[in-house]
Coordinates of C-alpha atoms and ligand atoms in Angstrom, one line a residue:
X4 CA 24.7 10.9 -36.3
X5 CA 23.4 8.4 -38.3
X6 CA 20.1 8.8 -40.4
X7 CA 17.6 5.7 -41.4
X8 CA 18.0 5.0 -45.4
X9 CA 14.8 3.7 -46.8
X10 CA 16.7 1.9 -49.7
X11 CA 18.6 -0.3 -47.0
X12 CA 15.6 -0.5 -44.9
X13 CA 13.7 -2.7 -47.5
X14 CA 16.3 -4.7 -48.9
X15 CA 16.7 -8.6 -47.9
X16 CA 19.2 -10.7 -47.6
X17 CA 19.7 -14.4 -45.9
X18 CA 22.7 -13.1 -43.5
X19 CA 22.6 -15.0 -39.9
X20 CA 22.0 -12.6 -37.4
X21 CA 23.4 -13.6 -34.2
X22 CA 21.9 -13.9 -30.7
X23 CA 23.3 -11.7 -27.7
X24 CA 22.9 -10.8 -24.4
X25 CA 21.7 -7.6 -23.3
X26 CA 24.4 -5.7 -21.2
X27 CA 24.7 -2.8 -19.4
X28 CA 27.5 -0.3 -18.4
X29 CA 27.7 -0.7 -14.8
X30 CA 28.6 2.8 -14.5
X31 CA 25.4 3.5 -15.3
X32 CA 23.3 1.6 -12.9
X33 CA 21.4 4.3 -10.8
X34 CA 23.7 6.8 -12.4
X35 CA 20.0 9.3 -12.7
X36 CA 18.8 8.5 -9.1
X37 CA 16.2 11.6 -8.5
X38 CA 15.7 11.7 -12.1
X39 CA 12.0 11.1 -13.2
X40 CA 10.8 10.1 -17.0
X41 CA 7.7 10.4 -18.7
X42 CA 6.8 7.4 -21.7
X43 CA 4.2 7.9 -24.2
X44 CA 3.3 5.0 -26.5
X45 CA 1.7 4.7 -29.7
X46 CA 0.7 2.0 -31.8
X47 CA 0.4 -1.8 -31.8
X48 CA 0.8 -4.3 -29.4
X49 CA 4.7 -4.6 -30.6
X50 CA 5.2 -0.9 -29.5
X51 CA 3.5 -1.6 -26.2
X52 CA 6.1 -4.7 -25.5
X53 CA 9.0 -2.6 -26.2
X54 CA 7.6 0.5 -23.7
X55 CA 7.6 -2.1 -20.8
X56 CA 11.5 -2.9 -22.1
X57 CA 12.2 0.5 -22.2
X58 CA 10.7 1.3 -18.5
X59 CA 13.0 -1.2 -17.0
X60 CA 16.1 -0.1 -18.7
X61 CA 15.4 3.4 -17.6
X62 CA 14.5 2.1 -14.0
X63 CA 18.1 0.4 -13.9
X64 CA 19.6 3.6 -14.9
X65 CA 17.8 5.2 -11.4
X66 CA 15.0 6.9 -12.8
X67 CA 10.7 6.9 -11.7
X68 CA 8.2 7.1 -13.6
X69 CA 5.6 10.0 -13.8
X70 CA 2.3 10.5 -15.4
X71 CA 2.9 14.2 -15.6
X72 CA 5.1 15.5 -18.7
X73 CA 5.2 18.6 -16.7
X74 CA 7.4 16.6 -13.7
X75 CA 9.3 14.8 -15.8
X76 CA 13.2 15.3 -16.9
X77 CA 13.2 12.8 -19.6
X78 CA 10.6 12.9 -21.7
X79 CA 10.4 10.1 -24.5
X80 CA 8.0 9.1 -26.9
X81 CA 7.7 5.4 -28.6
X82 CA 5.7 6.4 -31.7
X83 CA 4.0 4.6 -34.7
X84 CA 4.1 5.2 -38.3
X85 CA 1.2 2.5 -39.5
X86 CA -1.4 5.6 -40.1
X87 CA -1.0 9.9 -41.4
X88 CA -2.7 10.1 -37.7
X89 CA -0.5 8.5 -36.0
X90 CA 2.4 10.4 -36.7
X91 CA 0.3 13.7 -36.0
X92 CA -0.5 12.7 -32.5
X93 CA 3.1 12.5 -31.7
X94 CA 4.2 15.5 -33.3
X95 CA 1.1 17.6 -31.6
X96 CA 2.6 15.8 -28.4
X97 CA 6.2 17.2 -29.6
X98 CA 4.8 21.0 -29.8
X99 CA 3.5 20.6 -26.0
X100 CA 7.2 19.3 -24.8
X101 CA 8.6 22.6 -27.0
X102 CA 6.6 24.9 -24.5
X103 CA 7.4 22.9 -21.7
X104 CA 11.1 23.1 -23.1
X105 CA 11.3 26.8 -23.0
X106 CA 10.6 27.2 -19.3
X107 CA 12.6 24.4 -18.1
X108 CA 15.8 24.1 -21.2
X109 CA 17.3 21.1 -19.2
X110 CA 14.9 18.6 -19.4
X111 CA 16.1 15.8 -22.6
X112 CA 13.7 15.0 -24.9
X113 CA 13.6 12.1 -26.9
X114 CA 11.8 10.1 -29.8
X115 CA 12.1 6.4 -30.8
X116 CA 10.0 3.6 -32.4
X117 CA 8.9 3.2 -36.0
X118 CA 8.3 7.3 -36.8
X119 CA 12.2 7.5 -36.0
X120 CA 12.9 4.5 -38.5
X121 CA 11.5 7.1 -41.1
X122 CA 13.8 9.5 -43.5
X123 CA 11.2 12.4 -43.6
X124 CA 10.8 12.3 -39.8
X125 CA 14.4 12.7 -39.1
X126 CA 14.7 15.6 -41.5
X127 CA 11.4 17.2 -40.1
X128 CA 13.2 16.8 -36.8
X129 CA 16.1 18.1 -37.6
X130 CA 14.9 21.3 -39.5
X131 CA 11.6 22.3 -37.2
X132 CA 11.8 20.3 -33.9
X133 CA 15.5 21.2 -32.9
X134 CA 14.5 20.8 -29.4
X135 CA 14.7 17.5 -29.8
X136 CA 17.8 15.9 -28.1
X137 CA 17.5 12.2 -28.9
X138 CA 16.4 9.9 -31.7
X139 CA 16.8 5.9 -31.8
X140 CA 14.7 3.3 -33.7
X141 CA 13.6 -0.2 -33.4
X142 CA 17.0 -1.8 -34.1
X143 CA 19.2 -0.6 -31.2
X144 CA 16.1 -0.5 -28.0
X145 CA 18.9 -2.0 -26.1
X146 CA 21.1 0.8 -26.4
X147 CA 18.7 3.1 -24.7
X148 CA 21.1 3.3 -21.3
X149 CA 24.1 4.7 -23.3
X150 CA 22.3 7.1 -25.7
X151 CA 20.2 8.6 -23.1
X152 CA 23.2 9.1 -20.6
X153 CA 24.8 10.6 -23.7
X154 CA 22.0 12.9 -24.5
X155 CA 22.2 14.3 -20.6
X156 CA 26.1 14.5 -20.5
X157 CA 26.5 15.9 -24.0
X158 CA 24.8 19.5 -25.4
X159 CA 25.2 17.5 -28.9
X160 CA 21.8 16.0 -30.0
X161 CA 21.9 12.2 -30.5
X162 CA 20.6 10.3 -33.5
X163 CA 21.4 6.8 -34.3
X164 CA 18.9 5.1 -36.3
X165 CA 19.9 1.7 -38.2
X166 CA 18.5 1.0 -41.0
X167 CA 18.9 -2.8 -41.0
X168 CA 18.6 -4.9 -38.2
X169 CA 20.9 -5.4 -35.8
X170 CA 21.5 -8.3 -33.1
X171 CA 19.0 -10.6 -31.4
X172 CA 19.1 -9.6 -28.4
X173 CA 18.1 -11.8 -25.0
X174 CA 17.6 -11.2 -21.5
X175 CA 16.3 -7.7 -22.1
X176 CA 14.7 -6.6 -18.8
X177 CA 11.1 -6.0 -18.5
X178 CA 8.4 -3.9 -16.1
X179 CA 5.1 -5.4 -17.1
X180 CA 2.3 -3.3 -17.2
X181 CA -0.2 -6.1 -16.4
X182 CA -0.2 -9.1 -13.5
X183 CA -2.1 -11.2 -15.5
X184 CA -2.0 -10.8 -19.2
X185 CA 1.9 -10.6 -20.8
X186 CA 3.2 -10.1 -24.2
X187 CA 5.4 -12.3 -25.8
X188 CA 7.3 -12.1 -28.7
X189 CA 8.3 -14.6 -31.2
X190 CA 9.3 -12.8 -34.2
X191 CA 10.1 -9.3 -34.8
X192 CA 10.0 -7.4 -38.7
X193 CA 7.9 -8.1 -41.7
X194 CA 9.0 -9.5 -45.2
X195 CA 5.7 -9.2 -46.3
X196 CA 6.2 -5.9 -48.2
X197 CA 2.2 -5.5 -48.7
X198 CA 2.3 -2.1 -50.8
X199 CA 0.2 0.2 -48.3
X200 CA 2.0 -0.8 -45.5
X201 CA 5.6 0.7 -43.8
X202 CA 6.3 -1.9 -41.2
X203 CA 8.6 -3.9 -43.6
X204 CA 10.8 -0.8 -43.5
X205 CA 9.9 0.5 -40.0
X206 CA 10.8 -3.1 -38.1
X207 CA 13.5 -4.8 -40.5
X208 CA 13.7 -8.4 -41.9
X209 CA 11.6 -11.6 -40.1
X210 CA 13.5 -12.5 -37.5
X211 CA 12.6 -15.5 -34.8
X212 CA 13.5 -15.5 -31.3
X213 CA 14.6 -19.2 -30.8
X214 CA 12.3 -21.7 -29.2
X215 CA 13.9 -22.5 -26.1
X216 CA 14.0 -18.7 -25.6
X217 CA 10.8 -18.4 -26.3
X218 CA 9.6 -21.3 -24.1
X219 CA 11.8 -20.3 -20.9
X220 CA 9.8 -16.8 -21.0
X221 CA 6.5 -18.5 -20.9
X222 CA 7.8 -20.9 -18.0
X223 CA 8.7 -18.0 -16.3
X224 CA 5.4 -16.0 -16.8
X225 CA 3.8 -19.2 -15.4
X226 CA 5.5 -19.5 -12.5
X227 CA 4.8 -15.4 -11.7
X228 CA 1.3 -16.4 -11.7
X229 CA 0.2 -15.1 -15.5
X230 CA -2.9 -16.3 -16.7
X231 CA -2.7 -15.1 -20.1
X232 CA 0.0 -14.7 -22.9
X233 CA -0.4 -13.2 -26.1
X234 CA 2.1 -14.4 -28.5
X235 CA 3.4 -11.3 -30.4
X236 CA 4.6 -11.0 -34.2
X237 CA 3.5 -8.6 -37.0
X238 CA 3.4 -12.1 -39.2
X239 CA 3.2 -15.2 -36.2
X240 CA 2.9 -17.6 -39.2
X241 CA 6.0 -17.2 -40.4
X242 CA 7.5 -17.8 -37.1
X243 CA 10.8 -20.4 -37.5
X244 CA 11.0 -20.5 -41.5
X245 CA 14.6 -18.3 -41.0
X246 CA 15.4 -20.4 -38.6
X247 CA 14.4 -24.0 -38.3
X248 CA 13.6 -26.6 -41.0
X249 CA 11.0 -28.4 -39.5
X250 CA 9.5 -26.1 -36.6
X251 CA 6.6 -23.3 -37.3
X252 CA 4.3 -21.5 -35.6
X253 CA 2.2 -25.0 -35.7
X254 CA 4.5 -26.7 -33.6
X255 CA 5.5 -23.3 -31.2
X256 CA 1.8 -23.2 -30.7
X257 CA 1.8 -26.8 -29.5
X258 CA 4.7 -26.5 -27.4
X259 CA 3.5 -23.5 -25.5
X260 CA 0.4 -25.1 -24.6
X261 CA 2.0 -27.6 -22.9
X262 CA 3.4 -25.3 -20.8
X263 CA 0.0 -24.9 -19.4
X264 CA -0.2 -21.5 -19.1
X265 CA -3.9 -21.4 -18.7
X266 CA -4.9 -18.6 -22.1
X267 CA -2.8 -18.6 -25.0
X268 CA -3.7 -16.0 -27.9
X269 CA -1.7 -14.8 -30.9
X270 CA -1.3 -11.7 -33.0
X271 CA -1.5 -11.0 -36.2
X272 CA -1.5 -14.2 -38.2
X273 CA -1.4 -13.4 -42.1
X274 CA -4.1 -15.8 -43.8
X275 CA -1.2 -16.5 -46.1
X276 CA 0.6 -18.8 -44.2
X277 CA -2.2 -20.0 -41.4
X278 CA -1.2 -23.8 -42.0
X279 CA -3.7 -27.0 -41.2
X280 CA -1.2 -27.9 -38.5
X281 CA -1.9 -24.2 -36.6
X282 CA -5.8 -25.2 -37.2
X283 CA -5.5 -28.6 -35.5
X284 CA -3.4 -27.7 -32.6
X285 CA -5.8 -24.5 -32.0
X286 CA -8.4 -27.0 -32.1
X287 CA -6.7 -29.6 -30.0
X288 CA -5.6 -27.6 -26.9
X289 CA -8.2 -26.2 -24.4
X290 CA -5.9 -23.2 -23.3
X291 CA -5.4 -21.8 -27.2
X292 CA -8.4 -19.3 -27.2
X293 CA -11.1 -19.6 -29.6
X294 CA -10.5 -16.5 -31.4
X295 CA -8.3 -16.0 -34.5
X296 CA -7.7 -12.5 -35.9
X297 CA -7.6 -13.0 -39.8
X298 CA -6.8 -9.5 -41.9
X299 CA -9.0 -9.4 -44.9
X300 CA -7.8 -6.1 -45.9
X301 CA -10.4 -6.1 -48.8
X302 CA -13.1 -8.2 -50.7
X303 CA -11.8 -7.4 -54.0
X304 CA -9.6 -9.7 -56.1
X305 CA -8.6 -6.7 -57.8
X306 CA -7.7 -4.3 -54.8
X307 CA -5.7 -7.7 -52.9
X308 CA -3.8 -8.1 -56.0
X309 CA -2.7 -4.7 -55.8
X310 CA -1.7 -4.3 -52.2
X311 CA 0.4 -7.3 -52.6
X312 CA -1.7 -9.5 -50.0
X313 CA -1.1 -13.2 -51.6
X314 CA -4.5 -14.5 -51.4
X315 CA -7.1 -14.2 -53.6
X316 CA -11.2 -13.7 -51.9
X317 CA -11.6 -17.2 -52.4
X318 CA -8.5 -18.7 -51.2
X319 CA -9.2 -16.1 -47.9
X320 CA -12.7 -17.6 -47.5
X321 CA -11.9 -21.3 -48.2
X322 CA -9.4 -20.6 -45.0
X323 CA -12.2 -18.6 -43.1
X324 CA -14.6 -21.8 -43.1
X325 CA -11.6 -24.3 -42.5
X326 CA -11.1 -22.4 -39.2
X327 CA -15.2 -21.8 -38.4
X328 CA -15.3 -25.6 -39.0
X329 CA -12.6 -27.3 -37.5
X330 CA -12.0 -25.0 -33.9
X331 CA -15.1 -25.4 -32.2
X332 CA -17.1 -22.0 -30.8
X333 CA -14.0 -19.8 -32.6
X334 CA -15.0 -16.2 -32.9
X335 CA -13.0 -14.6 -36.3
X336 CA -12.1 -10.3 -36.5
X337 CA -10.2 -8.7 -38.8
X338 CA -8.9 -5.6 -40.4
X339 CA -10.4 -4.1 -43.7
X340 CA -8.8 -0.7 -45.1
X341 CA -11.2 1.0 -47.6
X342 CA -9.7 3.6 -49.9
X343 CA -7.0 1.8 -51.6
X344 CA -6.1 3.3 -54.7
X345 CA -7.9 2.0 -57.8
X346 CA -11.1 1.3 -54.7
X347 CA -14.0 1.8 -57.1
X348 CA -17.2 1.7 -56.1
X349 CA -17.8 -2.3 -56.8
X350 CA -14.8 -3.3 -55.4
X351 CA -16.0 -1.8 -52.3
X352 CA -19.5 -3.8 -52.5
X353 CA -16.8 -6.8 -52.8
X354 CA -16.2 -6.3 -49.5
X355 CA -19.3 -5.5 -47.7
X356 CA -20.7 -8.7 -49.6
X357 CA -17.6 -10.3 -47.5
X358 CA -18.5 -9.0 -44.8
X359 CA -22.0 -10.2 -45.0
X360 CA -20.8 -13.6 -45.5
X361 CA -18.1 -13.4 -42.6
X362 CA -20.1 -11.9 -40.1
X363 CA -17.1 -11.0 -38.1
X364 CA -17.3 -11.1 -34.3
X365 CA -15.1 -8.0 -34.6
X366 CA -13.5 -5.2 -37.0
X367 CA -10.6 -2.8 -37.0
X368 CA -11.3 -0.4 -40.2
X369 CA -9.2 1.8 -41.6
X370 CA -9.4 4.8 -43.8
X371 CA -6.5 4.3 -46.9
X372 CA -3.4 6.4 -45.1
X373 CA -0.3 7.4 -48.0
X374 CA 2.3 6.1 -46.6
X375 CA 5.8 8.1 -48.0
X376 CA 8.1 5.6 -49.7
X377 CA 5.6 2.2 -49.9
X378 CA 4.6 1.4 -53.6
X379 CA 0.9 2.4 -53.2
X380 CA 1.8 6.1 -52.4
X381 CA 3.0 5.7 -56.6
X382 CA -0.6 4.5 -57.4
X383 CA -2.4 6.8 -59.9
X384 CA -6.4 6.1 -59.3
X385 CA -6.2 8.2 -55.5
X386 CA -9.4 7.9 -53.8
X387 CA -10.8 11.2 -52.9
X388 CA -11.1 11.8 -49.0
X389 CA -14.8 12.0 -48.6
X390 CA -15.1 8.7 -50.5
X391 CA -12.9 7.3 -48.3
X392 CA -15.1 8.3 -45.2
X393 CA -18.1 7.7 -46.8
X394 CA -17.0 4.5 -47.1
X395 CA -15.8 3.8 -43.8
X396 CA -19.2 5.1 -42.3
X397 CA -21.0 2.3 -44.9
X398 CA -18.7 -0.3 -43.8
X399 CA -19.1 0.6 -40.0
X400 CA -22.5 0.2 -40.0
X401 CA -22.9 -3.5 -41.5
X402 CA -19.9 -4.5 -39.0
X403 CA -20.9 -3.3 -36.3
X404 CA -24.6 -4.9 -37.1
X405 CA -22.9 -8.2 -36.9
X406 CA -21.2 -7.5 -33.6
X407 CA -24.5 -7.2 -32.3
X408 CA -26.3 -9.8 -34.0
X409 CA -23.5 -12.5 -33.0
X410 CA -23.5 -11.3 -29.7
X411 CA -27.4 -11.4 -29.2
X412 CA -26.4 -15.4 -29.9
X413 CA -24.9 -15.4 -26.5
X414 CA -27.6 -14.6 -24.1
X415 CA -28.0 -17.1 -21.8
X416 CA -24.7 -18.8 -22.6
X417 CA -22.2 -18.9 -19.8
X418 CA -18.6 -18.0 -21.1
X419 CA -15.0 -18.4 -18.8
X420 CA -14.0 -14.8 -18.1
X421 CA -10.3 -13.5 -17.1
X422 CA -11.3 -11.2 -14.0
X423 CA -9.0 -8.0 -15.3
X424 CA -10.9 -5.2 -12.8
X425 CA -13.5 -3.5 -11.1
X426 CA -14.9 -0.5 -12.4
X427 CA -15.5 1.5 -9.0
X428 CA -18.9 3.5 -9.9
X429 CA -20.9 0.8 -10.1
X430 CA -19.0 -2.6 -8.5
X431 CA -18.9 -4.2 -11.8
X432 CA -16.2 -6.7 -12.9
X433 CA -15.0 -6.6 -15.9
X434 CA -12.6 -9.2 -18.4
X435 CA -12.2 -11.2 -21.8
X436 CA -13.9 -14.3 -22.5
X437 CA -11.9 -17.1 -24.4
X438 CA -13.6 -15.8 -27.2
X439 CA -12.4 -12.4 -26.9
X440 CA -15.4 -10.4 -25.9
X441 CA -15.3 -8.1 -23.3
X442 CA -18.0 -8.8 -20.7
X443 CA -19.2 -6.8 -17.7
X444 CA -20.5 -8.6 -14.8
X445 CA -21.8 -8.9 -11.2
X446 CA -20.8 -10.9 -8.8
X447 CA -22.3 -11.9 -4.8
X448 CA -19.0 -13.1 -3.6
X449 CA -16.0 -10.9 -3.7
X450 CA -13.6 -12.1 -6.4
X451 CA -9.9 -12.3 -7.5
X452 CA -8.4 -10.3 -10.2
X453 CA -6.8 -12.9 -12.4
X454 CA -9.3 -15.7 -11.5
X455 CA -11.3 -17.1 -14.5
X456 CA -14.8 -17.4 -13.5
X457 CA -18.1 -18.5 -15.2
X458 CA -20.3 -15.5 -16.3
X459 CA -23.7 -16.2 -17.4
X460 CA -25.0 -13.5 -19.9
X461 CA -27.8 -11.4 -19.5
X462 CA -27.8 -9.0 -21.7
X463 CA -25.6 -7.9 -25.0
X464 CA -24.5 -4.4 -26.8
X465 CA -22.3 -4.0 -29.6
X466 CA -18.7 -3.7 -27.8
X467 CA -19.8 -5.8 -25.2
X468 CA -21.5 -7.9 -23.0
X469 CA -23.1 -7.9 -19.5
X470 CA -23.5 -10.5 -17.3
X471 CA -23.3 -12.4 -13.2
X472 CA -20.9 -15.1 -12.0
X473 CA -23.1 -18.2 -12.1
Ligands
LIG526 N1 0.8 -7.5 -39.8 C1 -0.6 -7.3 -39.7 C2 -1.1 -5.9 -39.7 C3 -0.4 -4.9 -38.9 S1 -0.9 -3.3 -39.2 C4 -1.3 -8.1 -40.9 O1 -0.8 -8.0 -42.0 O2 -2.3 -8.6 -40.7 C5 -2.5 -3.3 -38.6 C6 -3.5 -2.9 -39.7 O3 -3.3 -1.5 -40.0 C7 -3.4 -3.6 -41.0 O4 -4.0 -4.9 -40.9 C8 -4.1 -2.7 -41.9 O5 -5.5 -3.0 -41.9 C9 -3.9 -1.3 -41.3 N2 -3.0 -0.5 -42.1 C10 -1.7 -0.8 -42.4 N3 -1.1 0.1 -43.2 C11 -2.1 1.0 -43.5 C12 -2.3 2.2 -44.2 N4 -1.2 2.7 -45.0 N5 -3.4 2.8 -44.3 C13 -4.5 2.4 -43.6 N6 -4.5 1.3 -42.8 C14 -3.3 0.6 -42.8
LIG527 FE1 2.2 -4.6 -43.0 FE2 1.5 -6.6 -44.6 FE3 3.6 -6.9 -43.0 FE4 1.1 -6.8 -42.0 S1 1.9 -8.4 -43.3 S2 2.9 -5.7 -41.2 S3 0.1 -5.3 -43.4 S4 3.4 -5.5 -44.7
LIG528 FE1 2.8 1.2 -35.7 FE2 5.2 0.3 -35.8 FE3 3.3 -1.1 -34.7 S1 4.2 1.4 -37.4 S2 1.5 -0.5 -35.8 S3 4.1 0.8 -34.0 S4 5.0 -1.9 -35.9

């Protein structure tokens, strides 16, 4: 057995880690022909990439897929630690296998991702949720084949969570879950150790996949016919500084539009290190979208300072305008967390007078979560729960006015839409601009999914936008 330390988990050090192969045991190819499995996901993007690793690996080892836990005999869940309700969901999800467990005691049960990374987790699972046969975290995906032929051959129950990173490892298979759209990673972990946050100890030290590694998945993805990659990182600024001397995220970027994939987008990028080289080749190529997600977190100098964020309001908003002015058309969202210890009530008005200023295109807010074992949880100034949703419900309603108001803009306008779908009630189409909004629209002639078509709008909402092919 072998438990995550949170100790380990957020030290640093420069140590090379080397790049390796994925392999598997041979044996174990179709080994669990008949065998079906049931994969629930949780969390960001990140998580989502990893599920369509782990579906291939469990494919190789003979298993289907099913939609229903009830059907399934492996029964895993890829979980998420970001927020208190994250880890709820999974553990309500857990009681529901338990019952399932006690009419049908040979079916494996397993948990992986960031919650598993987590000390408390693995004692809660250890004491109360003994039903649970299999734990693995972040740092050893690849060894899914062996543990979960371990947890069916062996009664013992299988935990082995590293604390620190392990390999890089290539060539992992994949089973993507879209035709069109892909995930790409370039860097896995966070070093940015902001105080509320427990991906630093959850996904390990930045590390970046190397270029030509990177570059031969896009090239591939281009040949398959993808129209769209999102380039994947909890930082993608940092991308290269633990490896390379002179090659960033500026000069990735660059390189993977040349690839000409035809839409390029990016997630997140910390305003911290967004360099004038990202902005100009953002503004240079035609098949980088228009749409940079920029975390604000707060408006307060105050609050900022105390969740570790590096930037200052100003430094944030002399960025902000940089990007408005130099990428033509770009649309801007972010993230704001209201709550923080030490929030008081002007630091809040901080950052709905941000807001006002920024006029985001869109939002992701989020009420303060205690994380166990980040910095902020040893804050003294708590803010009381119904602040905290009072706040939220304040801050909602100027965001989403904005959302509105820069969307009423677009009437009129014809924007290039990635055809995703049809939603079968009513015949309606429905995709992403460049700029990120989603638009529904109407078509005469009958169109391709994965064609990018012109969409004149015709009339707007909040969350999205309606439209006809022009
Ligand atoms: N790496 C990204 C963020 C990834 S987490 C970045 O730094 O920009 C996505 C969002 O979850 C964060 O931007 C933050 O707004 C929110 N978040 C993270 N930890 C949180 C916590 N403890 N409570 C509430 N929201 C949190
Ligand atoms: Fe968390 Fe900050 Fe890293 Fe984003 S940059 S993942 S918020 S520590
Ligand atoms: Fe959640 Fe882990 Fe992503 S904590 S947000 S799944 S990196």
């Amino acid at each position: 057995m072998l438990l995550p330390d949170k100790k380990e988990e957020a030290s640093r050090d420069k140590r090379k880690y080397k790049t390796i192969d994925y392999t598997i045991d041979k044996k174990l190819i179709d080994k669990y022909k008949g065998k079906t499995f049931y994969l629930k996901t949780y969390g960001c993007q990140m998580n989502e990439r990893d599920s369509e690793t782990l579906v291939a690996m469990l494919k190789q080892l003979g298993f289907e897929e099913v939609e229903d836990y009830k059907k399934a005999d492996f029964l895993l869940l890829n979980t998420c630690s970001i927020r208190e309700n994250a880890h709820n969901k999974a553990f309500g999800m857990l009681g529901r296998f338990k019952h399932l467990k006690e009419t049908k005691p040979d079916i494996v049960i397993g948990l992986c991702g960031c919650m598993a990374q987590e000390t408390g987790v693995c004692e809660e699972l250890l004491k109360n949720y003994k039903f649970v046969n299999l734990v693995f975290g972040t740092h050893n995906l690849d060894k899914l084949p062996e543990l979960v032929d371990k947890a069916f051959e062996n009664d013992e129950r299988q935990i082995e969570v590293f604390s620190r990173e392990q390999d890089l490892v290539e060539e992992l298979p994949v089973i993507r879950s879209n035709k069109y759209k892909a995930y790409v990673n370039i860097i896995y972990g966070c070093d940015k150790f902001c105080t509320y946050c427990i991906v630093p100890y959850t996904r390990g030290r930045e590390r970046s996949r190397k270029k030509e590694d990177i570059l031969k998945e896009v090239d591939s993805l281009v040949k398959d016919g993808y129209k769209e990659i999102t380039i994947l990182g909890q930082n993608v600024n940092a991308y290269g500084k633990d490896l390379y001397d002179d090659y960033f995220m500026g000069e990735l970027l660059e390189d993977i539009a040349k690839t000409k994939i035809p839409r390029i987008r990016f997630m997140t990028s910390h305003p911290w290190d967004f360099t004038d080289k990202m902005i100009d080749v953002i503004a240079k190529y035609d098949n980088i979208m228009p749409s940079v997600h920029l975390p604000v977190q707060s408006g307060s100098n105050k609050i900022l300072k105390l969740m570790g964020r590096r930037y200052t309001k100003e430094s944030y908003l002399e960025l902000f305008n940089k990007i408005k002015n130099k990428i033509p058309g770009v649309t801007i969202s972010t993230d704001i967390i209201v709550g923080f210890p030490g929030e008081e009530e002007e630091d809040f008005q901080e950052t709905i007078d941000l807001v006002n200023y920024c006029k985001y295109d869109n939002a992701f807010t989020f009420i303060y979560s205690e994380r166990e074992g980040t910095p902020a949880c040893r804050l003294k100034e708590v803010i009381p729960m119904e602040v905290r949703e009072d706040r939220l419900q304040r801050l909602n309603e100027v965001v989403n006015k904005y959302f509105l108001e820069n969307n009423n803009k677009l009437l009129g306008k014809v924007l290039p839409v990635l055809v995703e779908g049809i939603s079968d009630k009513k015949n309606i189409y429905y995709g992403y601009s460049d700029t990120n909004k989603l638009v529904n629209f109407t078509s005469d002639k009958e169109l391709n999914f994965g064609d990018i078509v012109d969409v004149e709008i015709t009339e707007v909402h909040t969350w999205s936008i309606d439209g006809r092919v022009k």
